[in-house]
Every structure is written in structure tokens, then in C-alpha cells.
Amino acid sequence: MTILFIHGLASSGAFKTSASLRSIFRPCEVIAPDVPIDPDEAFNLLQGICSKEQPDLIVGLSLGGFWAQKLRGYRKILINPDFHVSRLLRTMEGTVEYLSPRSNGEKTFTITPEICDGYQKLEEVQFDGLTKKEKELTFGMFADADEIVDCRDEFEFHYPSRSMRYPGRHLPVHPELQKYLPEAYNNFVTVENK
């Protein structure tokens, strides 16, 4: 199985969730790129990876959940997705430090008003054109004590009965992922066997 992991804001492909995926879905290949902050560059990179690698599953965390939702035609699990990251970005304009090491050694990135506007434009159309099949390909995991964002109601509006709550905070730890990710993944098997 090939899994594409999409990290959250100010993070990288080296974030600990990628190691958890390798352990939980062993044997598997986990593709975990460092996603650029620029929305056009990010989406182009992710679309290119999907086109080339044809992942069996996409797992997106926080901002990565926003990106995963936009990659249509693939099974995906969105963990604590942030469908309105532009709001947060506008409070962070300027130079920001990465919280997880980037493969190119960069330590900081810059958030500009243009980047915030780019995300806002994508957010305005992010749920357009959802088909029944696309809804079946998408599942959401939402922490019951998320201290950063809670987009579950919005997710459920667009993807009815396609989510679960789990005990935890915004950034899940390995035991939570180990217990609840397979359960989320099994929802695809259930739908496909109907």
C-alpha cells in the first residue's frame, strides 16, 4: 500500500505522524513531502505526486486535511482538518519558524497577505462539485479536545455520517493513531463491500 501523508502548517514530511503511518500500516510506502506554504505551489506539488504515485490512501493532518480534501478521486482520511486556515495565517503574517525539520534545512518561512488571499480563494470553493463517490472516499477524524480548530460540523454537512470523534488533542499521538486510524480506514472497506 502507498500512503501520501500531508502535514500541517509550519511542519514537514518528517513530522512524527509519518512514522506512525509506517508502523500502523506496515508494510507500506509512506510518501511524506515537505509542502510549500504558497497555496499554488502546494497544490501543484500534491497533484503531481498523486498523478505519479497513485496513492492508495491520503492522510492529511490539520492544513494537510484541507489539502487532502481537495485531492479528488482518492481514499483519504482528514485528521482535524482546518478548512479556514487563512484566518489563522492572517494572525501570523511575517516570518514564522518551522516546528518540524525540513529536508532542505530551511528554518523559517514567510506568510504574506497574498498567501492568505490565495488560501481564502481556495477555501471559498473547496467543497464545490462533491459527488456521492467522492463523499464515500473521504473520512474525517476529529479530536474531542482539539484546542486549535474544530471543523467537524462543516465536514459533516458535506460528508454526512463519514466521521468519528476520538479522545485527544489537535496533534494526535501514536497510541491514538494506532487505535483509531485502522477503524477510520475500515470505513472504506465497509462502503466498498456494500
PDB file of C-alpha atoms in Angstrom:
ATOM      1  CA  MET A   1       0.000   0.000   0.000  1.00  0.00           C
ATOM      2  CA  THR A   2       1.178   3.509  -0.828  1.00  0.00           C
ATOM      3  CA  ILE A   3       0.152   6.323   1.530  1.00  0.00           C
ATOM      4  CA  LEU A   4       0.561  10.042   0.937  1.00  0.00           C
ATOM      5  CA  PHE A   5       0.910  11.924   4.233  1.00  0.00           C
ATOM      6  CA  ILE A   6       0.236  15.671   4.104  1.00  0.00           C
ATOM      7  CA  HIS A   7       1.491  17.537   7.171  1.00  0.00           C
ATOM      8  CA  GLY A   8       0.058  20.606   8.831  1.00  0.00           C
ATOM      9  CA  LEU A   9       1.067  24.263   8.980  1.00  0.00           C
ATOM     10  CA  ALA A  10       4.692  25.027   9.948  1.00  0.00           C
ATOM     11  CA  SER A  11       5.538  21.338   9.822  1.00  0.00           C
ATOM     12  CA  SER A  12       7.213  18.922   7.405  1.00  0.00           C
ATOM     13  CA  GLY A  13       7.089  15.428   5.986  1.00  0.00           C
ATOM     14  CA  ALA A  14       9.350  14.384   8.873  1.00  0.00           C
ATOM     15  CA  PHE A  15       6.553  15.046  11.397  1.00  0.00           C
ATOM     16  CA  LYS A  16       6.011  12.079  13.738  1.00  0.00           C
ATOM     17  CA  THR A  17       2.690  11.111  12.117  1.00  0.00           C
ATOM     18  CA  SER A  18       4.559   9.824   9.054  1.00  0.00           C
ATOM     19  CA  ALA A  19       6.461   7.353  11.274  1.00  0.00           C
ATOM     20  CA  SER A  20       3.185   6.286  12.901  1.00  0.00           C
ATOM     21  CA  LEU A  21       1.689   5.572   9.480  1.00  0.00           C
ATOM     22  CA  ARG A  22       4.674   3.399   8.553  1.00  0.00           C
ATOM     23  CA  SER A  23       4.181   1.398  11.744  1.00  0.00           C
ATOM     24  CA  ILE A  24       0.374   1.120  11.689  1.00  0.00           C
ATOM     25  CA  PHE A  25       0.020   0.161   8.013  1.00  0.00           C
ATOM     26  CA  ARG A  26       3.166  -1.993   7.778  1.00  0.00           C
ATOM     27  CA  PRO A  27       4.240  -2.995   5.177  1.00  0.00           C
ATOM     28  CA  CYS A  28       3.563   0.208   3.278  1.00  0.00           C
ATOM     29  CA  GLU A  29       5.318   3.035   1.494  1.00  0.00           C
ATOM     30  CA  VAL A  30       4.698   6.462   3.024  1.00  0.00           C
ATOM     31  CA  ILE A  31       5.336   9.455   0.792  1.00  0.00           C
ATOM     32  CA  ALA A  32       5.713  12.492   3.057  1.00  0.00           C
ATOM     33  CA  PRO A  33       6.781  15.622   1.165  1.00  0.00           C
ATOM     34  CA  ASP A  34       7.629  18.997   2.632  1.00  0.00           C
ATOM     35  CA  VAL A  35       4.666  21.030   1.375  1.00  0.00           C
ATOM     36  CA  PRO A  36       5.359  24.680   0.422  1.00  0.00           C
ATOM     37  CA  ILE A  37       3.367  27.413   2.175  1.00  0.00           C
ATOM     38  CA  ASP A  38       2.407  29.045  -1.142  1.00  0.00           C
ATOM     39  CA  PRO A  39      -1.023  27.560  -1.986  1.00  0.00           C
ATOM     40  CA  ASP A  40      -0.443  27.263  -5.748  1.00  0.00           C
ATOM     41  CA  GLU A  41       2.941  25.591  -5.268  1.00  0.00           C
ATOM     42  CA  ALA A  42       1.495  23.283  -2.606  1.00  0.00           C
ATOM     43  CA  PHE A  43      -1.454  22.129  -4.690  1.00  0.00           C
ATOM     44  CA  ASN A  44       0.677  21.635  -7.803  1.00  0.00           C
ATOM     45  CA  LEU A  45       3.178  19.536  -5.824  1.00  0.00           C
ATOM     46  CA  LEU A  46       0.455  17.366  -4.282  1.00  0.00           C
ATOM     47  CA  GLN A  47      -1.416  16.874  -7.558  1.00  0.00           C
ATOM     48  CA  GLY A  48       1.846  15.883  -9.230  1.00  0.00           C
ATOM     49  CA  ILE A  49       2.622  13.320  -6.538  1.00  0.00           C
ATOM     50  CA  CYS A  50      -0.884  11.838  -6.799  1.00  0.00           C
ATOM     51  CA  SER A  51      -0.695  11.661 -10.580  1.00  0.00           C
ATOM     52  CA  LYS A  52       2.666   9.902 -10.495  1.00  0.00           C
ATOM     53  CA  GLU A  53       2.291   7.670  -7.415  1.00  0.00           C
ATOM     54  CA  GLN A  54      -1.478   6.952  -7.392  1.00  0.00           C
ATOM     55  CA  PRO A  55      -1.608   6.555  -3.589  1.00  0.00           C
ATOM     56  CA  ASP A  56      -3.983   4.004  -2.095  1.00  0.00           C
ATOM     57  CA  LEU A  57      -4.658   6.357   0.802  1.00  0.00           C
ATOM     58  CA  ILE A  58      -4.072  10.025   1.610  1.00  0.00           C
ATOM     59  CA  VAL A  59      -3.811  11.081   5.256  1.00  0.00           C
ATOM     60  CA  GLY A  60      -3.929  14.819   5.885  1.00  0.00           C
ATOM     61  CA  LEU A  61      -3.407  16.460   9.272  1.00  0.00           C
ATOM     62  CA  SER A  62      -4.802  19.944  10.007  1.00  0.00           C
ATOM     63  CA  LEU A  63      -3.833  22.079   6.979  1.00  0.00           C
ATOM     64  CA  GLY A  64      -2.922  18.759   5.363  1.00  0.00           C
ATOM     65  CA  GLY A  65      -6.573  17.748   5.804  1.00  0.00           C
ATOM     66  CA  PHE A  66      -7.607  20.801   3.808  1.00  0.00           C
ATOM     67  CA  TRP A  67      -5.246  19.731   1.012  1.00  0.00           C
ATOM     68  CA  ALA A  68      -6.314  16.081   1.175  1.00  0.00           C
ATOM     69  CA  GLN A  69      -9.975  17.083   0.791  1.00  0.00           C
ATOM     70  CA  LYS A  70      -9.092  18.879  -2.460  1.00  0.00           C
ATOM     71  CA  LEU A  71      -7.339  15.831  -3.982  1.00  0.00           C
ATOM     72  CA  ARG A  72     -10.384  14.238  -5.562  1.00  0.00           C
ATOM     73  CA  GLY A  73     -10.635  10.605  -6.580  1.00  0.00           C
ATOM     74  CA  TYR A  74      -8.518   9.085  -3.781  1.00  0.00           C
ATOM     75  CA  ARG A  75      -9.392   7.444  -0.463  1.00  0.00           C
ATOM     76  CA  LYS A  76      -8.494   9.942   2.224  1.00  0.00           C
ATOM     77  CA  ILE A  77      -8.629  10.417   5.961  1.00  0.00           C
ATOM     78  CA  LEU A  78      -8.669  14.001   7.212  1.00  0.00           C
ATOM     79  CA  ILE A  79      -7.401  14.333  10.785  1.00  0.00           C
ATOM     80  CA  ASN A  80      -8.549  17.552  12.474  1.00  0.00           C
ATOM     81  CA  PRO A  81      -8.744  19.369   9.130  1.00  0.00           C
ATOM     82  CA  ASP A  82      -8.612  23.162   9.062  1.00  0.00           C
ATOM     83  CA  PHE A  83     -10.916  24.303   6.265  1.00  0.00           C
ATOM     84  CA  HIS A  84     -10.272  28.000   7.025  1.00  0.00           C
ATOM     85  CA  VAL A  85      -6.518  28.250   7.565  1.00  0.00           C
ATOM     86  CA  SER A  86      -6.481  31.747   6.029  1.00  0.00           C
ATOM     87  CA  ARG A  87      -7.967  33.079   9.300  1.00  0.00           C
ATOM     88  CA  LEU A  88      -5.037  31.713  11.295  1.00  0.00           C
ATOM     89  CA  LEU A  89      -2.482  32.753   8.675  1.00  0.00           C
ATOM     90  CA  ARG A  90      -3.671  36.377   8.819  1.00  0.00           C
ATOM     91  CA  THR A  91      -2.731  36.451  12.521  1.00  0.00           C
ATOM     92  CA  MET A  92       0.763  35.116  11.704  1.00  0.00           C
ATOM     93  CA  GLU A  93       1.887  37.326   8.786  1.00  0.00           C
ATOM     94  CA  GLY A  94       5.644  37.704   8.648  1.00  0.00           C
ATOM     95  CA  THR A  95       8.464  35.251   9.302  1.00  0.00           C
ATOM     96  CA  VAL A  96       7.494  32.025  11.087  1.00  0.00           C
ATOM     97  CA  GLU A  97       9.710  29.199  12.368  1.00  0.00           C
ATOM     98  CA  TYR A  98       9.092  25.635  11.257  1.00  0.00           C
ATOM     99  CA  LEU A  99       8.141  23.304  14.121  1.00  0.00           C
ATOM    100  CA  SER A 100       9.456  20.194  12.357  1.00  0.00           C
ATOM    101  CA  PRO A 101      12.718  19.853  10.371  1.00  0.00           C
ATOM    102  CA  ARG A 102      12.526  20.434   6.629  1.00  0.00           C
ATOM    103  CA  SER A 103      14.577  18.275   4.269  1.00  0.00           C
ATOM    104  CA  ASN A 104      16.207  21.344   2.683  1.00  0.00           C
ATOM    105  CA  GLY A 105      17.337  22.683   6.079  1.00  0.00           C
ATOM    106  CA  GLU A 106      15.141  25.779   5.989  1.00  0.00           C
ATOM    107  CA  LYS A 107      14.243  27.028   9.459  1.00  0.00           C
ATOM    108  CA  THR A 108      11.658  29.696   8.626  1.00  0.00           C
ATOM    109  CA  PHE A 109       9.007  30.633   6.068  1.00  0.00           C
ATOM    110  CA  THR A 110       7.174  33.864   5.288  1.00  0.00           C
ATOM    111  CA  ILE A 111       3.429  34.430   5.355  1.00  0.00           C
ATOM    112  CA  THR A 112       2.330  37.320   3.142  1.00  0.00           C
ATOM    113  CA  PRO A 113      -1.105  38.905   2.559  1.00  0.00           C
ATOM    114  CA  GLU A 114      -1.015  37.357  -0.941  1.00  0.00           C
ATOM    115  CA  ILE A 115      -0.584  33.868   0.537  1.00  0.00           C
ATOM    116  CA  CYS A 116      -3.511  34.486   2.913  1.00  0.00           C
ATOM    117  CA  ASP A 117      -5.660  35.699  -0.005  1.00  0.00           C
ATOM    118  CA  GLY A 118      -4.691  32.615  -2.033  1.00  0.00           C
ATOM    119  CA  TYR A 119      -5.893  30.279   0.709  1.00  0.00           C
ATOM    120  CA  GLN A 120      -9.087  32.257   1.193  1.00  0.00           C
ATOM    121  CA  LYS A 121      -9.943  31.922  -2.519  1.00  0.00           C
ATOM    122  CA  LEU A 122      -9.403  28.158  -2.370  1.00  0.00           C
ATOM    123  CA  GLU A 123     -11.480  27.893   0.800  1.00  0.00           C
ATOM    124  CA  GLU A 124     -14.443  29.587  -0.880  1.00  0.00           C
ATOM    125  CA  VAL A 125     -14.720  26.788  -3.472  1.00  0.00           C
ATOM    126  CA  GLN A 126     -13.229  23.830  -1.580  1.00  0.00           C
ATOM    127  CA  PHE A 127     -16.481  21.822  -1.393  1.00  0.00           C
ATOM    128  CA  ASP A 128     -17.713  22.567  -4.906  1.00  0.00           C
ATOM    129  CA  GLY A 129     -18.572  19.594  -7.103  1.00  0.00           C
ATOM    130  CA  LEU A 130     -18.630  16.877  -4.451  1.00  0.00           C
ATOM    131  CA  THR A 131     -20.087  13.671  -5.862  1.00  0.00           C
ATOM    132  CA  LYS A 132     -21.588  10.716  -3.983  1.00  0.00           C
ATOM    133  CA  LYS A 133     -18.462   8.710  -4.846  1.00  0.00           C
ATOM    134  CA  GLU A 134     -16.158  11.450  -3.525  1.00  0.00           C
ATOM    135  CA  LYS A 135     -18.081  11.526  -0.267  1.00  0.00           C
ATOM    136  CA  GLU A 136     -17.584   7.768   0.088  1.00  0.00           C
ATOM    137  CA  LEU A 137     -13.824   8.230  -0.486  1.00  0.00           C
ATOM    138  CA  THR A 138     -13.470  10.739   2.365  1.00  0.00           C
ATOM    139  CA  PHE A 139     -13.478  10.144   6.127  1.00  0.00           C
ATOM    140  CA  GLY A 140     -12.799  12.547   8.999  1.00  0.00           C
ATOM    141  CA  MET A 141     -11.221  12.024  12.413  1.00  0.00           C
ATOM    142  CA  PHE A 142     -11.843  14.745  14.985  1.00  0.00           C
ATOM    143  CA  ALA A 143     -10.216  15.052  18.407  1.00  0.00           C
ATOM    144  CA  ASP A 144     -12.714  15.652  21.188  1.00  0.00           C
ATOM    145  CA  ALA A 145     -10.359  18.125  22.912  1.00  0.00           C
ATOM    146  CA  ASP A 146      -8.945  19.941  19.872  1.00  0.00           C
ATOM    147  CA  GLU A 147      -7.514  23.190  21.219  1.00  0.00           C
ATOM    148  CA  ILE A 148      -6.858  24.761  17.798  1.00  0.00           C
ATOM    149  CA  VAL A 149      -9.712  24.089  15.368  1.00  0.00           C
ATOM    150  CA  ASP A 150     -12.943  22.109  15.104  1.00  0.00           C
ATOM    151  CA  CYS A 151     -14.413  21.839  11.628  1.00  0.00           C
ATOM    152  CA  ARG A 152     -16.446  18.695  12.302  1.00  0.00           C
ATOM    153  CA  ASP A 153     -19.872  20.324  11.810  1.00  0.00           C
ATOM    154  CA  GLU A 154     -18.774  21.717   8.458  1.00  0.00           C
ATOM    155  CA  PHE A 155     -17.280  18.358   7.482  1.00  0.00           C
ATOM    156  CA  GLU A 156     -20.474  16.527   8.473  1.00  0.00           C
ATOM    157  CA  PHE A 157     -22.574  18.965   6.440  1.00  0.00           C
ATOM    158  CA  HIS A 158     -20.660  17.996   3.293  1.00  0.00           C
ATOM    159  CA  TYR A 159     -19.816  14.386   4.259  1.00  0.00           C
ATOM    160  CA  PRO A 160     -22.761  13.129   6.350  1.00  0.00           C
ATOM    161  CA  SER A 161     -22.018  10.153   8.614  1.00  0.00           C
ATOM    162  CA  ARG A 162     -18.395   9.998   7.436  1.00  0.00           C
ATOM    163  CA  SER A 163     -16.554  10.979  10.620  1.00  0.00           C
ATOM    164  CA  MET A 164     -15.612   9.850  14.093  1.00  0.00           C
ATOM    165  CA  ARG A 165     -14.535  11.523  17.326  1.00  0.00           C
ATOM    166  CA  TYR A 166     -11.523  10.228  19.209  1.00  0.00           C
ATOM    167  CA  PRO A 167     -10.097  11.220  22.592  1.00  0.00           C
ATOM    168  CA  GLY A 168      -7.178  13.556  22.048  1.00  0.00           C
ATOM    169  CA  ARG A 169      -5.914  16.983  21.093  1.00  0.00           C
ATOM    170  CA  HIS A 170      -5.201  18.681  17.760  1.00  0.00           C
ATOM    171  CA  LEU A 171      -1.948  16.842  17.089  1.00  0.00           C
ATOM    172  CA  PRO A 172      -2.578  13.127  17.638  1.00  0.00           C
ATOM    173  CA  VAL A 173      -0.018  10.926  19.365  1.00  0.00           C
ATOM    174  CA  HIS A 174       0.954   7.448  18.217  1.00  0.00           C
ATOM    175  CA  PRO A 175      -1.326   5.448  20.580  1.00  0.00           C
ATOM    176  CA  GLU A 176      -4.354   7.443  19.363  1.00  0.00           C
ATOM    177  CA  LEU A 177      -3.423   6.908  15.736  1.00  0.00           C
ATOM    178  CA  GLN A 178      -2.707   3.230  16.343  1.00  0.00           C
ATOM    179  CA  LYS A 179      -6.141   2.722  17.880  1.00  0.00           C
ATOM    180  CA  TYR A 180      -8.339   4.903  15.659  1.00  0.00           C
ATOM    181  CA  LEU A 181      -6.723   5.148  12.207  1.00  0.00           C
ATOM    182  CA  PRO A 182      -7.388   1.483  11.316  1.00  0.00           C
ATOM    183  CA  GLU A 183     -11.017   1.988  12.385  1.00  0.00           C
ATOM    184  CA  ALA A 184     -11.260   5.014  10.097  1.00  0.00           C
ATOM    185  CA  TYR A 185      -9.615   3.084   7.252  1.00  0.00           C
ATOM    186  CA  ASN A 186     -12.064   0.189   7.701  1.00  0.00           C
ATOM    187  CA  ASN A 187     -14.909   2.552   6.784  1.00  0.00           C
ATOM    188  CA  PHE A 188     -13.716   2.437   3.178  1.00  0.00           C
ATOM    189  CA  VAL A 189     -13.822  -1.360   3.164  1.00  0.00           C
ATOM    190  CA  THR A 190     -17.358  -1.305   4.589  1.00  0.00           C
ATOM    191  CA  VAL A 191     -18.578   1.156   1.943  1.00  0.00           C
ATOM    192  CA  GLU A 192     -16.883  -0.712  -0.905  1.00  0.00           C
ATOM    193  CA  ASN A 193     -18.417  -4.034   0.186  1.00  0.00           C
ATOM    194  CA  LYS A 194     -21.999  -2.711   0.282  1.00  0.00           C
TER     195      LYS A 194
END
